[in-house]
Amino acid sequence: MTKIHPTALISGDVTLGQSVEIGPFAIVNGPCRIGNGTKIDSHCLIGEGDLAFGATVIGENCHIRSHSIIYFGVEIGHSTQTGHAVVVRAESKIGANCMIGTSSDLQGNLTIGDHTRLHSDVHLCSGSNVGQFVFIYPRATFTNDKYPPSETTCGPTVGDFTQIGAGSLIMPGIEIGKHCLIAAHSVVTQNIGDDTFVKGSPAKSIGNASDLLVDGQALYPWPKRFARGMPWYDALSSDPEKASPFE
Amino acid sequence: MTKIHPTALISGDVTLGQSVEIGPFAIVNGPCRIGNGTKIDSHCLIGEGDLAFGATVIGENCHIRSHSIIYFGVEIGHSTQTGHAVVVRAESKIGANCMIGTSSDLQGNLTIGDHTRLHSDVHLCSGSNVGQFVFIYPRATFTNDKYPPSETTCGPTVGDFTQIGAGSLIMPGIEIGKHCLIAAHSVVTQNIGDDTFVKGSPAKSIGNASDLLVDGQALYPWPKRFARGMPWYDALSSDPEKASPFE
Amino acid sequence: MTKIHPTALISGDVTLGQSVEIGPFAIVNGPCRIGNGTKIDSHCLIGEGDLAFGATVIGENCHIRSHSIIYFGVEIGHSTQTGHAVVVRAESKIGANCMIGTSSDLQGNLTIGDHTRLHSDVHLCSGSNVGQFVFIYPRATFTNDKYPPSETTCGPTVGDFTQIGAGSLIMPGIEIGKHCLIAAHSVVTQNIGDDTFVKGSPAKSIGNASDLLVDGQALYPWPKRFARGMPWYDALSSDPEKASPFE
């Protein structure tokens, strides 16, 4: 049974699945489709901007936390969560099982793969393409305009499983490979191949991420040691030695 | 005809122009004057803080997007837009045709000239003075206290047409000239003359911005090649070779 | 007399002291105890997340500004203020007489001592421990995961009276002493003893903060020259030469 708070405002062509919950002082403007079991918390604004971008589509079992703003023309996969005061502009396609941290600002015209996690206050510029299983830490910033202001912007691309440290800045059009490790506060000015560990401003390669040893142990690729919320959680728990598909 | 949503709360001495729109769950506290054609979106708080700073004055054809907070004693010129969750504290004077990006935080006691654009999450400290046609990119931070904490703060000054890259930090009291280019992630610790291109931490001069060639072309001063939303838009479109007043 | 705006929503086990004010469109979910004279402004959400963390407890004479979000299991001392859109997650203990700036994001499982001030947009990771009389300037970021992603996070610790400059990044588990001065935009990668002045990325020691002379004067420890809002305000005002307990 849906639970729509009496103060919530629903208008236009809105389709709500079963057991959807809409919190107090929330606004849902159609066209909008919200999947079964999804929760929209208080003070949210769903359906903003230009109707020409089409419906806002939020999958099943999502949780959009309070004060968040999702534009028209955004598509969010099932089981994805946001923190508070997240902004997602038009033409954004976010995968399933993602987490988008508090105050993150997704400027639209971008894609995010499944199981990707943005921590707090991540800024993704228009044109960003982020793969699956990517983790981006607080206050990382993606940029898209090399000689501003211009009309020829190009967002960064990030490969699957890559970790982008807190406060990093990714320059326009940069391509970062899979399984990379970008140290905190790095400024990435050149393309980076798979499995590379970089740090600094401008970021320089320290070597392969998979060669990084801590107490004699290789910590990367990380899926062999971290599984919380990941599809290989059950497998890794039952046989930590070799359960991960990424061993 | 004004359109005030029935859930909006208007109190005190509020003067609304023609065709003003006030969205759901918005609050407008007087003294406040809002010009013709201006839209205040949902969940905004207009008129906050100390009444002693006087009225909040928002010009004609402005658009204040949702969850923004504008204090008493703020003056905003016509046709200026904000993103979401912008905060503007008292004694701020913002020009006409400006854009103030999502989550930007304007600490008050500051000025911003006409046609200036702040991208997302720009932090302007108290005492900042920003000229006309300035573009400031995401997460740039202005500071005003060199030996904190102190009672002798002094904000930065930025000349007309200057571009300040993402994640830059401007030190207290710094004066930046006109037509400068501050690379992303720079830390500006010294005054900078007109037409200077700087980068790094601390930022060092690379030369004149107007000497920067990309594919054999000088890109600065930028008004000769970029006109979207600018007063010379029609002129530049009709004669790209020499239309801009800044050629 | 309490002043609860008619649009505010109070539910569950909520105990309000005398003269408490709850603003429009605010939500207070119990269990929650709010002390005498405290103001909760509009669009706030008090009591969020998992009830298992227990009551939200806000002391006397606090001011929680609009659009802020305080979780269950948060304890805030008397006379503490927040800016707008602050988020404080569970298991946070914030002292008395603190100021938590606009858009600051406190990730929970952390402590902040009395009289400490966070300026705008400070990000404190889970596991942070911040002493008394600490000032943290805009956009400083605390991190807790050295080789992400992992399950073994450890937040930074900051000693009393330390000043952390704007845009600084503190690496996981770092311990910073008392009366330190961290320059703006520093990246602190090593533990720092008391009275140390560091700057850079990685931050390097410049010497003792108390040896820093400006115009021939030692500015640190700062309590001998700055008293606004501090317990030694009256003493310093009446005898600037030797009133501060920290002279």
XYZ file of C-alpha atoms in Angstrom:
741
model
C 0.000 0.000 0.000
C 1.374 3.384 -0.905
C 1.852 5.902 1.900
C 1.643 9.461 0.675
C 1.913 12.038 3.421
C -1.067 14.398 3.383
C 1.238 17.413 2.928
C 3.019 15.914 -0.107
C 2.096 17.390 -3.477
C 1.663 15.039 -6.418
C 0.721 16.538 -9.743
C 0.662 15.607 -13.389
C 1.192 12.163 -14.850
C 2.675 10.272 -11.897
C 2.704 6.484 -11.705
C 3.487 5.045 -8.295
C 4.285 1.361 -7.745
C 3.165 -0.674 -4.785
C 4.318 0.316 -1.301
C 5.809 3.585 -2.471
C 6.215 6.146 0.322
C 6.256 9.916 -0.231
C 7.252 12.027 2.775
C 6.015 15.341 4.162
C 6.498 18.530 2.137
C 7.774 16.496 -0.811
C 6.781 17.417 -4.358
C 6.433 14.946 -7.205
C 5.707 16.465 -10.593
C 4.810 14.303 -13.563
C 5.632 12.834 -15.916
C 7.193 10.513 -13.354
C 7.276 6.760 -12.712
C 8.348 5.411 -9.336
C 8.884 1.689 -8.812
C 7.572 -0.638 -6.112
C 8.929 -0.134 -2.627
C 10.691 3.140 -3.302
C 10.788 5.864 -0.645
C 10.900 9.586 -1.397
C 11.679 11.435 1.830
C 10.583 14.828 3.106
C 11.275 18.137 1.361
C 12.298 16.433 -1.919
C 11.505 17.846 -5.328
C 11.015 15.139 -7.957
C 10.339 16.374 -11.470
C 12.093 19.713 -12.001
C 13.231 21.691 -14.998
C 12.238 21.274 -18.598
C 9.455 18.814 -19.377
C 10.996 18.271 -22.789
C 13.530 15.910 -21.219
C 10.712 13.480 -20.484
C 9.730 11.540 -17.411
C 11.695 11.095 -14.219
C 12.017 7.333 -13.796
C 13.036 5.887 -10.430
C 13.300 2.117 -10.137
C 12.143 -0.290 -7.443
C 13.321 -0.201 -3.844
C 15.174 3.081 -4.145
C 15.522 5.547 -1.302
C 15.745 9.258 -2.109
C 16.647 11.041 1.117
C 15.327 14.405 2.231
C 15.850 17.698 0.414
C 17.001 15.987 -2.806
C 16.111 17.293 -6.248
C 15.707 15.021 -9.269
C 15.063 16.617 -12.659
C 12.928 15.471 -15.527
C 14.780 13.180 -17.899
C 16.618 11.294 -15.134
C 16.581 7.513 -14.964
C 17.628 5.736 -11.772
C 17.984 1.951 -11.514
C 16.541 -0.234 -8.791
C 17.843 -0.311 -5.219
C 19.806 2.925 -5.579
C 20.005 5.304 -2.633
C 20.799 8.977 -2.314
C 21.897 10.970 0.707
C 20.339 14.338 1.530
C 20.190 17.384 -0.719
C 21.456 15.551 -3.780
C 20.817 17.276 -7.119
C 20.519 15.229 -10.330
C 19.944 17.215 -13.511
C 18.400 16.098 -16.781
C 19.655 13.345 -19.060
C 21.360 11.463 -16.260
C 21.252 7.683 -16.242
C 22.201 6.159 -12.902
C 22.494 2.393 -12.530
C 21.113 -0.023 -9.978
C 22.423 -0.526 -6.443
C 24.249 2.813 -6.467
C 24.766 5.195 -3.578
C 24.903 8.944 -4.270
C 26.174 10.803 -1.214
C 24.775 13.845 0.553
C 25.037 17.127 -1.368
C 26.413 15.450 -4.460
C 25.722 17.482 -7.560
C 25.187 15.609 -10.822
C 25.057 18.171 -13.592
C 23.175 16.062 -16.085
C 23.942 14.454 -19.432
C 25.932 11.717 -17.684
C 25.953 8.011 -16.955
C 26.802 6.037 -13.826
C 27.071 2.236 -13.869
C 25.614 -0.262 -11.422
C 26.968 -0.655 -7.884
C 28.849 2.632 -8.045
C 29.159 4.747 -4.923
C 29.630 8.478 -4.699
C 30.435 9.670 -1.214
C 29.405 13.141 0.029
C 29.620 16.284 -2.060
C 30.905 14.762 -5.287
C 30.547 17.063 -8.287
C 30.051 15.296 -11.620
C 30.064 17.695 -14.538
C 27.870 17.382 -17.565
C 29.197 14.716 -19.908
C 30.701 12.457 -17.223
C 30.740 8.716 -17.756
C 31.391 6.600 -14.693
C 31.579 2.810 -14.875
C 30.385 0.056 -12.543
C 31.699 -0.597 -9.039
C 33.461 2.770 -9.008
C 33.908 4.500 -5.636
C 34.326 8.282 -5.587
C 35.182 9.860 -2.244
C 34.082 13.192 -0.718
C 34.482 16.377 -2.644
C 35.960 14.914 -5.807
C 35.285 17.235 -8.741
C 34.901 16.368 -12.421
C 35.408 19.182 -14.941
C 34.574 19.492 -18.617
C 35.817 22.799 -19.990
C 39.555 23.046 -20.632
C 39.678 26.635 -21.885
C 36.652 28.228 -20.282
C 34.225 29.481 -21.149
C 33.555 27.454 -24.265
C 30.896 25.525 -26.103
C 33.058 22.449 -26.573
C 32.911 20.725 -23.217
C 33.873 17.094 -22.644
C 33.434 15.228 -19.372
C 35.769 12.576 -17.905
C 35.334 8.836 -18.264
C 36.095 6.422 -15.419
C 36.510 2.661 -15.810
C 34.972 -0.058 -13.646
C 36.253 -0.669 -10.097
C 38.366 2.498 -9.981
C 38.750 4.359 -6.668
C 38.931 8.166 -6.776
C 40.234 9.746 -3.582
C 38.741 12.639 -1.627
C 39.239 16.131 -2.986
C 40.568 14.933 -6.339
C 40.003 16.968 -9.464
C 39.640 15.318 -12.847
C 40.421 17.523 -15.824
C 38.168 17.778 -18.878
C 37.896 14.796 -21.165
C 40.328 12.660 -19.151
C 39.939 8.903 -19.490
C 40.743 6.817 -16.432
C 40.998 3.051 -16.837
C 39.649 0.178 -14.777
C 40.877 -0.809 -11.335
C 42.847 2.421 -10.911
C 43.651 4.086 -7.611
C 43.639 7.900 -7.577
C 45.124 9.202 -4.323
C 43.306 11.898 -2.357
C 43.768 15.505 -3.541
C 45.207 14.427 -6.908
C 44.719 16.508 -10.032
C 44.416 14.137 -12.973
C 45.595 15.877 -16.136
C 46.470 12.895 -18.351
C 44.747 9.707 -19.398
C 45.432 6.760 -17.110
C 45.612 3.120 -18.132
C 44.057 0.204 -16.256
C 45.389 -0.780 -12.834
C 47.374 2.436 -12.342
C 48.054 4.104 -9.015
C 48.510 7.879 -9.329
C 48.948 10.747 -6.917
C 49.864 14.422 -6.809
C 49.131 17.603 -8.718
C 49.558 16.972 -11.556
C 48.992 13.295 -10.765
C 51.913 11.015 -11.593
C 51.987 7.240 -11.800
C 53.397 5.424 -8.781
C 53.061 2.067 -10.531
C 50.415 -0.581 -10.797
C 47.707 -0.536 -8.170
C 47.983 -4.313 -8.006
C 51.682 -4.022 -7.081
C 50.945 -1.870 -4.042
C 51.806 -3.946 -0.988
C 50.684 -3.032 2.521
C 52.176 -5.218 5.247
C 53.234 -7.576 2.475
C 49.727 -7.893 1.119
C 48.352 -6.757 -2.217
C 45.159 -4.809 -1.535
C 44.162 -4.293 -5.168
C 42.100 -5.283 -7.030
C 39.921 -4.529 -4.037
C 37.000 -6.873 -4.788
C 38.999 -9.790 -3.406
C 38.879 -8.213 0.070
C 35.778 -5.989 0.177
C 32.270 -7.214 -0.426
C 29.805 -5.203 1.655
C 26.789 -4.552 -0.526
C 28.443 -6.210 -3.497
C 27.052 -9.108 -5.559
C 29.912 -11.367 -4.437
C 29.196 -10.775 -0.740
C 27.877 -14.271 -0.030
C 30.662 -15.966 -1.958
C 33.439 -14.000 -0.290
C 31.999 -14.597 3.156
C 31.842 -18.338 2.695
C 35.332 -18.712 1.223
C 37.491 -15.632 1.774
C 40.472 -17.228 0.033
C 39.128 -17.381 -3.428
C 35.499 -16.432 -3.533
C 35.664 -13.136 -5.344
C 35.293 -13.224 -9.085
C 38.108 -10.692 -9.215
C 40.736 -12.740 -7.432
C -1.060 37.807 -12.388
C 0.885 36.570 -9.401
C 0.782 32.854 -8.630
C 1.345 32.176 -4.970
C 1.047 28.527 -4.056
C -1.472 28.006 -1.268
C 1.167 26.396 0.958
C 3.607 29.326 0.595
C 3.918 31.623 3.591
C 4.153 35.354 2.997
C 4.429 37.596 6.023
C 5.370 41.149 6.858
C 5.934 43.969 4.407
C 6.226 42.110 1.106
C 5.766 43.833 -2.253
C 5.306 41.508 -5.201
C 5.492 42.709 -8.811
C 3.299 41.473 -11.606
C 3.440 37.811 -12.614
C 5.563 36.846 -9.637
C 5.393 33.129 -8.791
C 6.014 31.728 -5.311
C 6.292 27.950 -5.071
C 5.065 25.398 -2.558
C 6.501 25.398 0.963
C 8.385 28.622 0.228
C 8.630 31.340 2.853
C 8.889 35.053 2.092
C 9.406 37.302 5.094
C 9.211 41.064 4.778
C 10.552 43.601 4.353
C 10.973 42.269 0.822
C 10.414 43.572 -2.701
C 10.247 41.173 -5.630
C 10.185 42.473 -9.193
C 7.864 41.648 -12.077
C 8.140 38.192 -13.548
C 10.394 36.734 -10.856
C 9.981 33.121 -9.730
C 10.739 31.886 -6.219
C 10.700 28.098 -6.251
C 9.660 25.567 -3.656
C 11.224 25.234 -0.203
C 12.984 28.617 -0.449
C 13.439 30.952 2.496
C 13.478 34.610 1.459
C 14.051 37.101 4.270
C 16.242 35.500 6.935
C 18.467 36.785 9.706
C 18.579 40.250 11.196
C 15.897 42.710 10.118
C 18.331 45.537 10.812
C 19.980 44.830 7.441
C 16.824 46.047 5.720
C 14.733 44.639 2.905
C 15.551 41.763 0.616
C 15.301 43.210 -2.893
C 15.072 40.870 -5.884
C 14.816 42.448 -9.336
C 12.627 41.616 -12.305
C 12.657 38.299 -14.142
C 14.857 36.532 -11.641
C 14.614 32.825 -10.882
C 15.498 31.623 -7.380
C 15.583 27.845 -7.498
C 14.372 25.505 -4.803
C 15.788 25.283 -1.284
C 17.660 28.595 -1.608
C 18.006 31.017 1.281
C 18.299 34.785 0.789
C 18.895 36.981 3.833
C 17.622 40.425 4.671
C 19.838 43.165 3.274
C 20.522 41.375 -0.020
C 19.993 43.128 -3.350
C 19.808 41.101 -6.557
C 19.647 42.694 -10.013
C 17.206 41.791 -12.750
C 17.340 38.547 -14.741
C 19.668 36.837 -12.279
C 19.228 33.126 -11.607
C 20.296 30.861 -8.786
C 20.651 27.106 -8.679
C 19.302 25.068 -5.776
C 20.194 25.465 -2.119
C 22.111 28.684 -2.644
C 22.720 30.764 0.492
C 23.193 34.548 0.248
C 23.849 36.362 3.519
C 23.259 40.001 4.406
C 24.828 43.023 2.744
C 25.377 41.240 -0.561
C 24.828 43.131 -3.779
C 24.531 40.868 -6.817
C 24.267 42.387 -10.284
C 21.911 41.726 -13.168
C 22.024 38.722 -15.506
C 24.122 36.694 -13.073
C 24.011 32.964 -12.438
C 24.767 31.668 -8.957
C 25.258 27.895 -9.026
C 23.739 25.186 -6.859
C 24.939 25.098 -3.248
C 26.999 28.249 -3.648
C 27.528 29.989 -0.340
C 27.814 33.785 -0.350
C 28.821 34.855 3.110
C 27.566 38.416 2.872
C 29.114 41.863 2.809
C 30.143 41.351 -0.815
C 29.523 42.567 -4.351
C 29.146 40.738 -7.656
C 28.983 42.610 -10.965
C 26.581 42.101 -13.845
C 26.742 39.040 -16.108
C 28.939 37.141 -13.671
C 28.520 33.373 -13.323
C 29.331 31.253 -10.321
C 29.160 27.547 -11.050
C 28.196 25.003 -8.376
C 29.394 25.131 -4.808
C 31.426 28.327 -4.984
C 32.271 29.783 -1.581
C 32.619 33.578 -1.473
C 33.797 34.854 1.899
C 32.599 38.026 3.522
C 34.259 41.046 1.936
C 34.617 39.575 -1.570
C 34.375 41.896 -4.572
C 33.816 40.219 -7.903
C 33.617 42.215 -11.145
C 31.468 41.881 -14.241
C 31.570 38.976 -16.715
C 33.601 36.901 -14.262
C 33.202 33.110 -14.383
C 34.006 31.101 -11.272
C 33.985 27.317 -11.606
C 32.853 24.627 -9.170
C 34.185 24.550 -5.654
C 36.386 27.630 -5.878
C 36.904 29.080 -2.396
C 37.568 32.686 -1.396
C 39.135 33.296 2.023
C 39.502 36.433 4.137
C 41.480 35.658 7.281
C 45.238 35.280 6.864
C 46.147 34.510 10.481
C 42.961 33.005 11.869
C 41.076 33.632 13.947
C 41.166 37.397 13.737
C 38.979 40.479 13.575
C 40.830 41.954 10.610
C 39.476 40.036 7.646
C 39.789 41.149 4.041
C 38.168 39.417 1.083
C 39.627 39.005 -2.427
C 38.892 41.277 -5.378
C 38.459 39.911 -8.909
C 38.550 42.037 -12.071
C 36.133 41.889 -14.995
C 36.196 38.926 -17.437
C 38.504 36.815 -15.272
C 38.079 33.025 -15.248
C 38.718 31.178 -11.981
C 39.154 27.428 -12.358
C 37.473 24.664 -10.383
C 38.756 23.957 -6.903
C 40.899 27.092 -6.774
C 41.554 28.822 -3.479
C 42.064 32.575 -3.297
C 43.958 33.807 -0.262
C 42.785 36.719 1.894
C 42.879 40.197 0.394
C 44.327 39.062 -2.936
C 43.626 41.291 -5.923
C 43.219 39.595 -9.275
C 43.156 41.756 -12.401
C 40.920 41.743 -15.444
C 40.934 39.072 -18.149
C 43.030 36.683 -16.036
C 42.955 32.915 -16.273
C 43.373 30.988 -13.012
C 43.931 27.290 -13.710
C 41.922 24.679 -11.827
C 43.131 23.779 -8.321
C 45.398 26.838 -8.094
C 46.133 28.529 -4.790
C 46.476 32.244 -5.436
C 48.754 33.799 -2.818
C 49.920 36.973 -4.614
C 48.225 39.816 -6.457
C 47.857 39.200 -10.179
C 47.923 41.849 -12.902
C 45.546 42.040 -15.858
C 45.645 39.366 -18.565
C 47.730 36.927 -16.504
C 47.550 33.149 -16.730
C 48.509 31.438 -13.462
C 48.526 27.884 -12.186
C 49.782 25.773 -9.301
C 50.021 25.946 -5.530
C 51.223 28.571 -4.917
C 50.029 29.851 -8.282
C 52.777 31.048 -10.608
C 52.479 33.103 -13.764
C 52.689 31.167 -17.033
C 52.523 34.382 -19.060
C 49.802 36.491 -20.550
C 46.448 34.831 -21.018
C 46.220 36.518 -24.411
C 49.467 34.802 -25.494
C 48.092 31.324 -24.822
C 47.735 29.591 -28.191
C 45.718 26.423 -28.688
C 46.043 24.917 -32.155
C 47.607 28.189 -33.205
C 44.671 30.249 -32.009
C 44.519 32.770 -29.197
C 41.516 31.891 -27.006
C 41.721 34.903 -24.694
C 40.246 37.421 -24.217
C 37.357 34.968 -24.349
C 34.549 37.406 -25.327
C 35.706 37.250 -28.936
C 34.714 33.573 -29.108
C 32.011 33.031 -26.468
C 28.724 34.880 -26.382
C 25.987 32.657 -24.971
C 23.866 34.815 -22.694
C 26.147 37.796 -23.186
C 25.133 41.266 -24.434
C 27.226 40.826 -27.594
C 25.483 37.570 -28.542
C 23.622 38.956 -31.530
C 26.638 40.849 -32.819
C 28.987 37.878 -32.535
C 26.510 35.556 -34.220
C 26.061 37.810 -37.208
C 29.750 38.499 -37.740
C 31.985 36.066 -35.883
C 35.122 37.684 -37.233
C 34.902 40.971 -35.464
C 31.636 41.364 -33.714
C 32.732 41.248 -30.108
C 33.479 44.517 -28.430
C 36.496 42.809 -26.899
C 38.203 41.783 -30.113
C 5.935 29.611 25.899
C 6.759 27.286 23.036
C 6.004 28.494 19.516
C 5.344 25.646 17.155
C 4.383 26.772 13.686
C 1.076 25.213 12.612
C 2.720 23.591 9.596
C 5.460 21.923 11.667
C 5.113 18.189 12.211
C 5.925 16.785 15.635
C 5.529 13.066 16.142
C 6.578 10.390 18.589
C 8.168 10.900 21.973
C 9.243 14.551 21.784
C 10.017 16.617 24.876
C 10.236 20.366 24.315
C 11.634 22.769 26.918
C 10.267 26.212 27.660
C 10.299 28.833 24.916
C 11.293 26.359 22.229
C 10.452 27.526 18.696
C 9.819 25.169 15.769
C 9.578 26.806 12.342
C 7.369 26.213 9.329
C 7.651 22.947 7.393
C 10.014 21.569 10.037
C 9.763 17.959 11.152
C 10.663 16.693 14.604
C 10.492 12.940 15.053
C 10.829 11.356 18.489
C 12.500 10.164 20.517
C 13.828 13.710 20.862
C 14.530 16.142 23.693
C 15.002 19.841 22.982
C 16.174 22.211 25.727
C 14.761 25.543 26.863
C 15.086 28.442 24.479
C 16.223 26.419 21.463
C 15.074 27.353 17.964
C 14.577 24.859 15.150
C 14.125 26.798 11.914
C 12.066 26.089 8.841
C 12.451 23.020 6.607
C 14.575 21.157 9.193
C 14.374 17.443 9.775
C 15.146 16.480 13.377
C 15.099 12.755 14.108
C 16.191 10.841 11.019
C 17.601 7.405 10.335
C 17.631 4.380 12.604
C 15.702 4.634 15.870
C 18.118 2.131 17.389
C 20.628 4.967 17.878
C 18.305 6.489 20.472
C 17.022 9.989 21.045
C 18.178 13.181 19.390
C 19.172 15.451 22.263
C 19.610 19.197 21.649
C 20.590 21.351 24.617
C 19.337 24.733 25.776
C 19.554 27.928 23.725
C 20.666 26.225 20.534
C 19.781 27.491 17.073
C 19.413 24.963 14.261
C 19.091 26.938 11.047
C 16.865 26.079 8.135
C 17.102 22.942 6.009
C 19.345 21.161 8.542
C 19.077 17.448 9.256
C 19.923 15.938 12.629
C 19.814 12.153 13.015
C 18.742 9.997 15.908
C 21.571 9.323 18.338
C 23.024 12.842 18.105
C 23.741 14.867 21.241
C 24.315 18.631 20.982
C 25.397 20.778 23.932
C 23.813 24.061 24.990
C 24.179 27.309 23.049
C 25.434 25.598 19.898
C 24.394 26.973 16.506
C 24.290 25.504 13.038
C 24.170 27.217 9.682
C 21.779 26.076 6.974
C 21.545 22.614 5.448
C 23.883 21.044 7.974
C 23.748 17.241 8.209
C 24.695 15.464 11.449
C 24.517 11.680 11.391
C 24.101 9.241 14.270
C 26.433 8.783 17.214
C 27.759 12.340 17.025
C 28.444 14.212 20.235
C 28.832 17.960 19.734
C 29.814 20.185 22.648
C 28.383 23.450 23.944
C 28.864 26.880 22.380
C 29.884 25.390 19.030
C 29.158 26.750 15.568
C 28.666 24.295 12.697
C 28.731 26.136 9.374
C 26.315 25.980 6.464
C 26.343 22.731 4.466
C 28.763 21.068 6.855
C 28.455 17.303 6.739
C 29.155 15.364 9.933
C 29.180 11.711 9.061
C 28.461 10.401 12.524
C 30.355 8.387 15.131
C 32.369 11.490 16.059
C 32.997 13.976 18.842
C 33.452 17.760 18.844
C 34.512 19.638 21.976
C 33.056 22.836 23.417
C 33.554 26.223 21.743
C 34.664 24.652 18.484
C 33.741 26.320 15.203
C 33.338 24.688 11.835
C 32.986 27.182 9.022
C 30.967 26.407 5.881
C 31.034 23.090 4.097
C 33.363 21.212 6.417
C 33.283 17.441 5.938
C 34.019 15.393 9.065
C 34.261 11.687 8.353
C 32.985 8.988 10.645
C 35.385 8.449 13.532
C 36.626 12.066 13.758
C 37.578 13.477 17.149
C 37.886 17.241 17.351
C 38.912 19.003 20.564
C 37.778 22.250 22.196
C 38.302 25.744 20.778
C 39.243 24.287 17.395
C 38.459 26.366 14.287
C 38.044 24.573 10.963
C 37.690 26.754 7.878
C 35.564 26.274 4.753
C 35.750 23.070 2.800
C 38.241 21.251 4.986
C 37.837 17.503 4.558
C 38.574 14.722 7.032
C 39.075 11.215 5.644
C 39.134 7.796 7.285
C 39.957 5.118 4.730
C 43.586 4.861 3.667
C 43.253 2.007 1.167
C 39.663 2.250 0.031
C 37.309 0.610 0.114
C 37.885 -1.127 3.415
C 36.229 -2.060 6.668
C 39.045 -0.683 8.806
C 38.449 3.052 8.819
C 39.987 5.451 11.308
C 39.161 9.149 11.558
C 41.562 11.993 12.414
C 42.022 13.497 15.872
C 42.547 17.244 16.390
C 43.828 18.824 19.605
C 42.421 21.880 21.381
C 42.888 25.378 19.906
C 44.171 24.138 16.557
C 43.325 26.110 13.388
C 42.717 24.125 10.186
C 42.829 26.224 7.014
C 40.316 26.286 4.188
C 40.391 23.455 1.699
C 42.723 21.315 3.806
C 42.542 17.558 3.659
C 43.387 15.426 6.675
C 44.406 11.856 5.924
C 42.964 8.834 7.740
C 43.906 8.339 11.360
C 46.155 11.397 11.523
C 46.661 12.936 14.947
C 47.113 16.701 15.095
C 48.250 18.260 18.368
C 47.069 21.319 20.273
C 47.599 24.914 19.178
C 48.662 23.881 15.661
C 48.239 25.973 12.539
C 47.425 24.101 9.328
C 47.737 26.418 6.319
C 44.970 26.559 3.739
C 44.941 23.797 1.094
C 47.361 21.602 3.062
C 47.239 17.829 2.853
C 48.172 16.442 6.251
C 49.716 12.988 5.847
C 51.717 12.658 9.077
C 51.003 13.158 12.768
C 51.717 16.681 14.010
C 52.919 17.632 17.495
C 51.594 20.532 19.562
C 52.215 24.119 18.440
C 53.286 23.150 14.918
C 52.749 25.260 11.790
C 52.471 23.156 8.637
C 51.669 23.852 5.003
C 51.756 22.208 1.602
C 50.844 18.914 -0.006
C 52.096 16.836 1.678
C 52.142 19.286 4.590
C 55.592 20.040 5.970
C 56.495 21.752 9.211
C 57.481 25.418 8.955
C 58.314 25.548 12.671
C 56.422 26.342 15.824
C 53.215 28.287 15.444
C 54.227 30.337 18.464
C 57.425 31.389 16.671
C 55.521 32.866 13.726
C 56.027 36.627 13.836
C 53.920 39.065 11.831
C 55.115 42.670 12.001
C 57.284 41.581 14.891
C 54.379 40.168 16.836
C 53.652 36.577 17.796
C 50.061 35.804 16.806
C 49.889 32.334 18.329
C 48.624 30.994 20.630
C 45.652 32.937 19.324
C 43.579 33.133 22.522
C 45.737 35.989 23.741
C 44.430 38.182 20.906
C 41.005 36.819 19.910
C 38.082 36.506 22.280
C 34.821 37.013 20.403
C 32.369 34.472 21.765
C 35.010 32.922 23.998
C 34.812 32.452 27.774
C 37.716 34.878 28.293
C 36.005 37.688 26.368
C 35.309 39.916 29.371
C 38.765 39.427 30.818
C 40.563 40.159 27.544
C 38.458 43.260 26.919
C 39.223 44.756 30.296
C 42.959 44.103 30.170
C 44.203 43.258 26.685
C 47.765 42.916 27.867
C 47.394 39.845 30.006
C 43.805 38.906 30.382
C 43.745 35.715 28.381
C 44.312 32.507 30.293
C 46.518 31.460 27.402
C 48.953 34.344 27.544
